[in-house]
Short mmCIF file of C-alpha atoms in Angstrom, two decimals:
data_model
loop_
_atom_site.label_atom_id
_atom_site.label_comp_id
_atom_site.label_asym_id
_atom_site.label_seq_id
_atom_site.Cartn_x
_atom_site.Cartn_y
_atom_site.Cartn_z
CA MET A 1 -0.11 -0.16 0.29
CA SER A 2 1.77 3.50 -0.97
CA SER A 3 1.49 6.28 1.31
CA PRO A 4 1.29 10.22 0.03
CA THR A 5 4.31 11.20 -1.52
CA ALA A 6 6.57 13.74 -2.22
CA ASP A 7 6.13 13.56 -6.44
CA LYS A 8 1.67 13.32 -6.16
CA PRO A 9 0.33 16.87 -6.67
CA ARG A 10 -1.93 18.18 -3.34
CA LEU A 11 -5.84 18.60 -5.40
CA GLY A 12 -5.61 21.87 -3.51
CA ILE A 13 -2.04 22.99 -5.52
CA LEU A 14 -3.42 22.04 -8.50
CA ALA A 15 -6.81 24.09 -8.05
CA VAL A 16 -5.15 27.14 -7.71
CA LEU A 17 -3.27 26.42 -10.23
CA ALA A 18 -5.91 25.71 -12.80
CA VAL A 19 -7.84 29.12 -11.00
CA VAL A 20 -5.04 31.17 -12.11
CA ALA A 21 -4.20 29.51 -15.40
CA ALA A 22 -8.23 30.34 -16.32
CA ALA A 23 -7.32 33.94 -14.98
CA VAL A 24 -4.74 34.60 -17.34
CA ALA A 25 -6.58 32.70 -20.55
CA LEU A 26 -9.40 34.89 -19.71
CA TRP A 27 -8.33 38.49 -19.14
CA SER A 28 -5.74 37.88 -21.66
CA ALA A 29 -8.78 37.20 -24.34
CA TYR A 30 -10.31 40.47 -23.13
CA LEU A 31 -7.00 42.17 -23.58
CA TRP A 32 -7.05 40.54 -26.74
CA TRP A 33 -10.57 41.89 -28.63
CA GLN A 34 -9.92 45.19 -26.95
CA LEU A 35 -7.21 45.09 -29.29
CA VAL A 36 -9.50 43.99 -32.27
CA GLN A 37 -11.95 46.80 -31.19
CA VAL A 38 -9.19 49.87 -31.49
CA ARG A 39 -8.09 48.27 -34.95
CA GLY A 40 -11.24 47.71 -36.73
CA GLY A 41 -12.21 51.55 -35.52
CA GLY A 42 -13.92 51.70 -32.19
CA THR A 43 -13.54 54.50 -29.57
CA ALA A 44 -10.10 54.75 -29.02
CA VAL A 45 -10.18 57.40 -25.88
CA CYS A 46 -7.93 57.49 -22.58
CA ALA A 47 -10.58 57.62 -19.55
CA PHE A 48 -9.76 60.32 -17.17
CA GLY A 49 -6.36 59.20 -15.55
CA GLY A 50 -6.44 55.56 -17.86
CA GLU A 51 -3.99 53.97 -20.52
CA SER A 52 -4.72 51.68 -23.03
CA CYS A 53 -2.20 48.86 -24.21
CA ALA A 54 -2.99 49.19 -27.79
CA GLU A 55 0.11 51.54 -27.65
CA VAL A 56 2.41 48.55 -27.02
CA TRP A 57 0.73 46.15 -29.04
CA ASP A 58 2.00 48.58 -32.06
CA ALA A 59 5.54 48.66 -31.35
CA PRO A 60 7.80 46.99 -33.64
CA PHE A 61 8.54 43.85 -31.17
CA ALA A 62 4.75 43.47 -31.12
CA GLY A 63 4.44 43.56 -34.37
CA ALA A 64 7.17 41.32 -35.01
CA VAL A 65 4.96 38.30 -33.02
CA HIS A 66 1.90 38.95 -34.64
CA ARG A 67 3.72 38.35 -38.11
CA TRP A 68 6.08 36.05 -37.21
CA SER A 69 3.82 33.84 -35.24
CA GLY A 70 0.12 34.28 -36.03
CA VAL A 71 -0.65 35.31 -33.15
CA PRO A 72 -0.69 38.92 -31.30
CA VAL A 73 0.88 39.47 -28.21
CA ALA A 74 -2.69 39.55 -25.88
CA GLY A 75 -3.17 35.91 -27.72
CA TRP A 76 -0.11 34.63 -26.35
CA GLY A 77 -1.23 35.25 -22.95
CA VAL A 78 -4.44 33.19 -24.13
CA VAL A 79 -2.45 30.70 -25.33
CA TRP A 80 -0.26 29.90 -22.51
CA GLY A 81 -2.91 30.00 -20.26
CA LEU A 82 -4.86 27.40 -22.14
CA ALA A 83 -1.73 25.58 -21.76
CA ALA A 84 -1.67 25.70 -18.42
CA MET A 85 -4.64 24.83 -17.83
CA GLY A 86 -4.39 21.69 -19.78
CA LEU A 87 -1.28 20.24 -18.03
CA VAL A 88 -2.98 20.98 -14.35
CA ALA A 89 -5.97 19.22 -15.69
CA GLY A 90 -3.37 16.42 -16.91
CA ALA A 91 -1.52 16.27 -13.55
CA LEU A 92 -5.15 16.10 -11.85
CA ILE A 93 -5.55 12.57 -14.01
CA ALA A 94 -2.57 11.08 -13.48
CA SER A 95 -2.29 12.05 -9.54
CA CYS A 96 -6.01 9.53 -8.84
CA ARG A 97 -4.24 7.11 -11.08
CA HIS A 98 -0.47 7.28 -11.73
CA ARG A 99 1.95 8.64 -8.81
CA SER A 100 5.09 8.94 -11.16
CA VAL A 101 3.48 10.27 -13.97
CA ALA A 102 1.80 12.75 -11.57
CA GLY A 103 5.53 14.01 -11.07
CA ALA A 104 5.23 13.94 -15.10
CA TRP A 105 2.88 16.39 -15.18
CA ALA A 106 4.49 18.27 -12.12
CA GLY A 107 7.40 18.96 -13.73
CA GLY A 108 5.41 19.96 -16.91
CA LEU A 109 4.57 22.75 -15.18
CA ARG A 110 7.43 24.37 -13.54
CA VAL A 111 8.89 24.28 -17.31
CA LEU A 112 5.28 26.23 -18.15
CA ALA A 113 5.95 28.84 -15.00
CA LEU A 114 9.69 29.36 -16.21
CA GLY A 115 8.82 30.47 -19.45
CA GLY A 116 5.87 32.00 -18.05
CA LEU A 117 8.17 34.44 -15.89
CA GLY A 118 11.01 34.42 -18.94
CA GLY A 119 7.77 36.10 -21.27
CA VAL A 120 6.83 38.30 -18.34
CA VAL A 121 10.23 40.00 -17.84
CA LEU A 122 10.39 40.25 -22.45
CA LEU A 123 7.53 42.12 -22.48
CA LEU A 124 8.19 44.13 -19.44
CA ALA A 125 12.16 44.97 -20.54
CA VAL A 126 10.33 45.47 -24.27
CA SER A 127 7.84 48.29 -22.87
CA LEU A 128 9.82 50.03 -20.43
CA ALA A 129 12.74 50.06 -23.23
CA GLY A 130 10.42 51.77 -25.19
CA GLY A 131 9.51 54.24 -22.71
CA LYS A 132 5.57 52.32 -22.51
CA LEU A 133 3.95 50.31 -20.23
CA CYS A 134 0.54 48.32 -20.70
CA THR A 135 -1.06 49.03 -17.14
CA SER A 136 -4.13 46.97 -17.99
CA CYS A 137 -1.26 43.71 -19.09
CA VAL A 138 -0.62 43.89 -15.59
CA LEU A 139 -2.70 41.61 -14.13
CA VAL A 140 -1.87 39.14 -16.35
CA TYR A 141 1.82 39.64 -15.78
CA VAL A 142 1.12 39.19 -11.58
CA LEU A 143 -1.08 36.26 -12.24
CA THR A 144 1.54 34.60 -14.22
CA ALA A 145 4.01 35.18 -11.46
CA VAL A 146 1.72 33.97 -8.85
CA PHE A 147 1.22 30.52 -10.96
CA ALA A 148 4.83 30.32 -11.31
CA PHE A 149 5.41 30.17 -7.19
CA VAL A 150 2.63 28.17 -6.06
CA ALA A 151 4.09 25.52 -9.39
CA LEU A 152 8.14 25.94 -8.23
CA THR A 153 7.59 26.55 -4.20
CA LEU A 154 4.13 24.01 -4.30
CA LEU A 155 4.03 21.52 -6.34
CA PRO A 156 6.32 18.21 -5.24
CA ARG A 157 9.23 17.28 -6.82
CA PRO A 158 9.53 13.66 -8.43
CA ARG A 159 12.33 11.23 -7.32
CA GLN A 160 13.56 11.07 -10.61
CA THR A 161 14.15 13.84 -13.23
CA ARG A 162 12.28 13.93 -16.50
CA ALA A 163 13.08 16.75 -17.65
CA GLY A 164 12.72 15.36 -21.87
CA ALA A 165 8.83 14.20 -20.31
CA ALA A 166 8.69 17.36 -19.16
CA PHE A 167 9.58 19.73 -21.93
CA GLY A 168 7.48 17.50 -23.90
CA MET A 169 4.38 17.87 -22.70
CA VAL A 170 4.93 21.70 -22.43
CA LEU A 171 5.77 22.12 -25.85
CA ALA A 172 2.52 19.95 -26.61
CA ALA A 173 0.33 21.99 -24.86
CA LEU A 174 1.50 25.10 -26.27
CA ALA A 175 1.59 23.60 -29.81
CA ILE A 176 -2.32 22.71 -29.49
CA ALA A 177 -3.52 26.12 -27.44
CA TRP A 178 -1.91 28.20 -30.31
CA ALA A 179 -3.06 26.00 -33.00
CA PHE A 180 -6.77 27.02 -31.20
CA VAL A 181 -6.17 30.63 -31.47
CA LEU A 182 -4.14 30.51 -34.82
CA LEU A 183 -7.74 31.51 -36.95
CA PRO A 184 -8.80 34.66 -35.11
CA GLY A 185 -5.19 35.53 -34.78
CA LEU A 186 -4.36 35.61 -38.18
CA ARG A 187 -7.85 37.39 -38.45
CA THR A 188 -7.18 39.97 -36.27
CA PRO A 189 -6.05 43.19 -37.97
CA LYS A 190 -2.18 43.76 -37.65
CA ALA A 191 -0.45 46.81 -36.06
CA SER A 192 0.07 48.70 -39.26
CA THR A 193 -2.84 47.90 -41.42
CA GLY A 194 -4.34 51.18 -40.51
CA THR A 195 -2.12 53.66 -41.37
CA ARG A 196 -1.10 51.46 -44.47
CA ALA A 197 -4.82 52.20 -45.63
CA VAL A 198 -4.25 55.44 -44.87
CA ALA A 199 -0.55 56.54 -46.55
CA GLN A 200 -1.75 54.50 -49.34
CA GLY A 201 -5.00 54.87 -50.29
CA PRO A 202 -5.81 56.30 -53.37
CA SER A 203 -6.96 59.76 -53.46
CA GLN A 204 -10.25 59.40 -55.01
CA LEU A 205 -12.66 58.30 -52.30
CA GLU A 206 -14.32 55.73 -53.75
CA GLY A 207 -11.36 53.92 -54.41
CA PHE A 208 -10.23 54.08 -50.63
CA LEU A 209 -13.01 53.07 -49.91
CA ALA A 210 -12.91 49.93 -52.55
CA SER A 211 -9.47 49.16 -51.13
CA LEU A 212 -10.43 48.82 -47.13
CA ASP A 213 -10.06 45.40 -46.22
CA PRO A 214 -13.49 43.87 -44.70
CA THR A 215 -12.37 44.67 -40.52
CA MET A 216 -11.06 48.58 -41.97
CA ALA A 217 -14.22 49.21 -44.35
CA SER A 218 -16.98 47.92 -41.06
CA GLY A 219 -14.55 50.92 -38.61
CA VAL A 220 -14.89 53.31 -41.49
CA GLY A 221 -18.91 52.32 -41.78
CA ALA A 222 -19.66 52.23 -37.99
CA SER A 223 -17.51 55.84 -37.61
CA ILE A 224 -20.02 57.03 -40.29
CA ALA A 225 -22.83 55.78 -39.09
CA ALA A 226 -21.85 57.46 -35.76
CA TYR A 227 -21.22 60.39 -36.87
CA ARG A 228 -24.41 60.88 -39.18
CA ALA A 229 -26.33 60.10 -35.60
CA ALA A 230 -24.20 62.71 -33.80
CA PRO A 231 -25.45 66.28 -32.88
CA PRO A 232 -24.46 68.87 -34.65
CA MET A 233 -23.29 72.23 -32.57
CA PRO A 234 -22.23 75.32 -33.38
CA GLN A 235 -18.29 76.05 -34.60
CA VAL A 236 -16.19 78.44 -32.49
CA GLU A 237 -13.99 80.31 -34.16
CA PRO A 238 -10.32 78.91 -34.48
CA ARG A 239 -7.77 80.98 -32.43
CA ALA A 240 -4.57 79.93 -34.41
CA PRO A 241 -5.56 77.19 -36.95
CA ILE A 242 -3.13 74.52 -38.34
CA GLY A 243 -3.30 74.45 -41.74
CA ASP A 244 -5.29 76.58 -44.01
CA ALA A 245 -8.26 77.86 -42.40
CA ALA A 246 -10.25 78.51 -45.40
CA ALA A 247 -10.17 74.88 -46.39
CA PRO A 248 -13.22 72.85 -46.27
CA VAL A 249 -12.88 70.80 -43.52
CA ARG A 250 -11.80 71.47 -39.93
CA ILE A 251 -11.04 68.83 -37.74
CA THR A 252 -11.46 69.91 -33.74
CA GLU A 253 -9.38 68.41 -31.71
CA PHE A 254 -8.98 68.55 -27.47
CA THR A 255 -6.23 67.03 -26.31
CA ASP A 256 -4.27 65.67 -22.45
CA ILE A 257 -0.19 65.99 -22.94
CA LEU A 258 -0.38 62.57 -20.70
CA CYS A 259 -3.04 61.16 -22.99
CA SER A 260 -1.20 58.14 -24.92
CA HIS A 261 -4.09 57.87 -27.03
CA CYS A 262 -3.92 61.57 -27.81
CA ALA A 263 -0.02 61.46 -28.75
CA ALA A 264 -1.51 58.33 -31.39
CA LEU A 265 -4.13 61.01 -32.15
CA GLN A 266 -0.96 63.38 -33.39
CA GLN A 267 0.30 60.35 -35.88
CA THR A 268 -2.60 59.93 -37.37
CA LEU A 269 -2.98 63.72 -38.53
CA GLU A 270 0.68 63.33 -39.53
CA VAL A 271 0.04 61.10 -42.37
CA LEU A 272 -3.25 63.11 -42.95
CA ARG A 273 -1.35 66.01 -44.05
CA ARG A 274 1.30 63.83 -46.21
CA SER A 275 -1.76 61.82 -47.57
CA ALA A 276 -4.78 64.29 -48.08
CA PRO A 277 -4.97 66.49 -50.74
CA PRO A 278 -3.27 69.84 -50.01
CA GLY A 279 -5.62 72.37 -48.34
CA SER A 280 -8.35 69.48 -48.04
CA PHE A 281 -8.37 70.42 -43.84
CA SER A 282 -7.51 72.30 -41.07
CA VAL A 283 -6.62 71.55 -37.18
CA ASP A 284 -7.61 73.87 -34.73
CA SER A 285 -6.07 72.29 -31.63
CA ARG A 286 -7.79 72.56 -28.42
CA GLN A 287 -6.55 71.76 -24.83
CA PHE A 288 -8.41 69.73 -22.16
CA PRO A 289 -6.02 68.93 -19.33
CA LEU A 290 -7.56 65.59 -16.97
CA ASP A 291 -6.44 67.82 -14.00
CA GLY A 292 -9.27 69.42 -11.74
CA ARG A 293 -6.36 72.07 -10.86
CA CYS A 294 -7.25 73.52 -14.11
CA ASN A 295 -10.63 71.90 -15.17
CA PRO A 296 -12.55 72.28 -11.97
CA ARG A 297 -15.48 69.78 -12.99
CA LEU A 298 -12.78 66.96 -12.69
CA THR A 299 -10.89 65.63 -9.95
CA PRO A 300 -7.73 67.44 -8.47
CA ARG A 301 -4.62 65.15 -8.96
CA SER A 302 -2.04 65.58 -7.04
CA GLY A 303 1.76 66.09 -7.82
CA GLU A 304 3.14 67.79 -10.34
CA ASP A 305 0.70 69.72 -12.69
CA VAL A 306 2.12 68.77 -15.63
CA ARG A 307 -1.15 68.00 -17.52
CA CYS A 308 -1.86 71.78 -16.62
CA THR A 309 1.34 73.37 -17.50
CA GLY A 310 1.75 71.71 -20.44
CA ALA A 311 -2.17 72.66 -22.13
CA LEU A 312 -1.17 76.51 -21.04
CA ALA A 313 2.34 76.34 -22.40
CA GLN A 314 0.97 74.65 -25.84
CA ILE A 315 -1.73 78.31 -25.53
CA CYS A 316 1.21 80.15 -25.05
CA PHE A 317 2.57 78.64 -28.68
CA GLU A 318 -0.02 79.62 -30.90
CA GLY A 319 1.03 81.66 -33.53
CA HIS A 320 3.94 81.54 -32.17
CA GLU A 321 7.70 79.97 -34.39
CA GLY A 322 7.87 75.87 -33.54
CA ARG A 323 4.35 75.62 -32.29
CA GLU A 324 4.02 71.92 -34.16
CA GLU A 325 7.54 71.05 -33.46
CA PHE A 326 7.26 72.17 -29.44
CA GLY A 327 3.61 70.01 -29.69
CA ARG A 328 5.51 66.65 -31.33
CA SER A 329 8.17 66.82 -28.50
CA LEU A 330 5.51 66.79 -25.33
CA PHE A 331 3.71 63.52 -27.12
CA ALA A 332 7.25 62.20 -27.74
CA HIS A 333 8.21 62.68 -24.18
CA GLN A 334 4.72 62.46 -22.21
CA HIS A 335 6.01 59.26 -20.96
CA GLU A 336 8.99 61.13 -18.59
CA LEU A 337 7.18 64.93 -19.06
CA THR A 338 8.14 67.06 -15.61
CA ARG A 339 6.84 70.50 -15.18
CA GLU A 340 10.80 71.55 -16.09
CA ALA A 341 10.75 69.08 -18.79
CA ILE A 342 8.56 71.16 -20.20
CA PHE A 343 10.26 74.40 -20.27
CA GLU A 344 13.22 72.56 -21.62
CA LEU A 345 11.79 71.18 -24.56
CA ALA A 346 10.44 74.66 -25.12
CA ALA A 347 13.87 76.53 -24.96
CA PRO A 348 14.96 75.98 -28.39
CA TYR A 349 11.48 78.70 -29.44
CA PHE A 350 10.17 80.19 -26.27
CA ASP A 351 12.78 82.43 -23.91
CA ARG A 352 12.05 80.75 -20.45
CA ALA A 353 10.90 84.11 -18.86
CA ALA A 354 8.87 84.52 -21.50
CA LEU A 355 6.99 81.62 -21.43
CA GLU A 356 6.68 81.35 -17.60
CA THR A 357 5.46 84.41 -17.53
CA CYS A 358 2.13 83.66 -20.40
CA ILE A 359 1.53 80.77 -18.68
CA ALA A 360 0.64 82.95 -15.06
CA ALA A 361 -0.99 85.69 -17.70
CA THR A 362 -4.54 85.62 -17.33
CA GLU A 363 -5.35 86.04 -21.17
CA THR A 364 -3.63 82.44 -20.66
CA ARG A 365 -6.17 81.23 -18.28
CA ALA A 366 -8.98 82.55 -20.13
CA LYS A 367 -8.11 80.87 -23.23
CA LEU A 368 -7.99 77.77 -21.94
CA ASP A 369 -11.31 78.45 -19.89
CA GLU A 370 -12.63 79.02 -23.47
CA ASP A 371 -11.29 75.51 -24.39
CA LEU A 372 -12.89 73.73 -21.37
CA ASP A 373 -16.45 75.30 -21.89
CA TYR A 374 -16.01 74.78 -25.51
CA ALA A 375 -15.73 71.03 -24.82
CA TRP A 376 -17.66 70.77 -21.98
CA ARG A 377 -20.49 71.03 -24.83
CA TYR A 378 -20.06 67.29 -26.00
CA ASN A 379 -19.73 65.79 -22.39
CA PRO A 380 -16.91 64.37 -23.29
CA SER A 381 -16.01 60.79 -21.07
CA GLY A 382 -12.27 61.29 -22.39
CA THR A 383 -9.51 62.71 -24.47
CA PRO A 384 -8.97 62.64 -27.56
CA LEU A 385 -12.22 64.18 -28.38
CA VAL A 386 -12.40 64.84 -31.61
CA LEU A 387 -15.28 66.84 -33.50
CA VAL A 388 -15.57 67.49 -37.54
CA GLY A 389 -18.03 70.49 -38.52
CA GLY A 390 -19.39 70.87 -34.96
CA ARG A 391 -20.03 66.83 -34.40
CA MET A 392 -17.82 64.36 -32.70
CA ALA A 393 -16.04 62.06 -34.64
CA ASN A 394 -14.07 59.10 -34.23
CA PRO A 395 -10.17 59.30 -34.08
CA PHE A 396 -9.95 57.09 -36.65
CA GLY A 397 -7.91 57.05 -39.66
CA PRO A 398 -9.17 55.63 -42.76
CA PHE A 399 -12.26 57.18 -40.59
CA LEU A 400 -10.72 60.99 -40.87
CA TYR A 401 -9.07 60.10 -44.50
CA ALA A 402 -12.15 59.34 -45.90
CA LEU A 403 -13.99 62.50 -44.43
CA VAL A 404 -11.83 64.72 -45.49
CA LEU A 405 -11.66 63.07 -48.95
CA ALA A 406 -15.84 63.02 -49.12
CA GLY A 407 -15.00 67.57 -47.94
CA GLY A 408 -16.25 66.68 -45.05
CA ASN A 409 -20.28 64.87 -46.45
CA ALA A 410 -20.65 62.58 -44.64
CA ALA A 411 -24.00 61.38 -46.48
CA ASP A 412 -21.35 61.08 -49.55
CA PRO A 413 -23.04 57.91 -51.69
CA ALA A 414 -19.58 56.51 -51.71
CA PHE A 415 -19.91 55.78 -47.94
CA ASP A 416 -23.32 53.44 -48.61
CA THR A 417 -21.30 50.90 -50.14
CA LEU A 418 -20.17 50.35 -46.85
CA PRO A 419 -21.32 47.66 -43.90
CA MET A 420 -22.57 49.46 -41.54
CA PRO A 421 -24.16 48.57 -37.64
CA ALA A 422 -27.19 47.21 -37.67
CA THR A 423 -28.75 49.95 -35.27
CA THR A 424 -27.87 53.36 -35.89
CA PRO A 425 -25.24 54.20 -32.27
CA SER A 426 -25.99 57.09 -31.04
CA GLY A 427 -22.97 59.01 -30.67
CA HIS A 428 -19.42 58.80 -29.97
#
């Protein structure tokens, strides 16, 4: 009669591992769904104080992972979670039947745990090297660390090492899980799809819309439907428009200097300037800092008033040399931005003493209040807030490009060729 041995996992430990593995798979699937929504034209905003993983997933490393494996980075979280669940199930069955086999399954779980930790370290290193951190991904990192702690410290070690069997189990589990998610992975739009569609789209609206893949076409169609349904409001004359003030389309943007989606919007507008016909649109750049210290309807934040200082500094640059360069520098350095850094970035274009005086001026504050009053008419849920012709618009590159090509006319018959939502959305 055999007694409890060191190489037979206890059911309670396996249950904990199963729950953690399922949590990793489910949360990764949710993040993957978010990625698909954004790349398909879903509303991309920074909720008050929040950040998104999309910027990290659009980085070169993440794009390479998707191209070479067929599965995006978020999908690999699903793969790892499913593989872990499979190994836990195998260990559970084996522990009830064959003591020695249970030890081999436990070895596989330890190998998978070490691999998961390695993946977390790699992703963190790549993200931090790029100055970005996917805050929503942190939960996956923590859960993976918990799984590794339990597997490496609480699972029993077999009396005989079966490294080959353990590695074989892990590779088989990962291969099966990868095959399970490969098809949706291949159908997930790549990081560069949206930019490529804008940059390489033909000059005529009909040709551009015909060039869109089904996912992009659905995104543009949904954005057009939402734009048509949005109530028009009177436009405020721009203080210092960027581009031809007489252009048929005016894009008004309200941004927060620390919002990652606002930084992405700047890149979208740069692509539009290179791709759209000359003189076809102008940009009215306005401020909406997410800090109650200068935006009274919001909760005041602690720490440096980077958001407020950045907003006021950008207003001071209106009509000033280096305005666009300064704005690009602010967004490019947003992850390490401080109040002092704002003045350092402004130094090539604006004397510090003069800029400090302008930031403190009553007239500058009045301009910020004008921007805030203008934005609050639309009851924004975050930033960026984008308006085209006085209507709220999705900051989705292909949609904005198509609307510019249409001269701002969302009723253009060319849009009727796009797939539209089953129900008319009520707004953005």
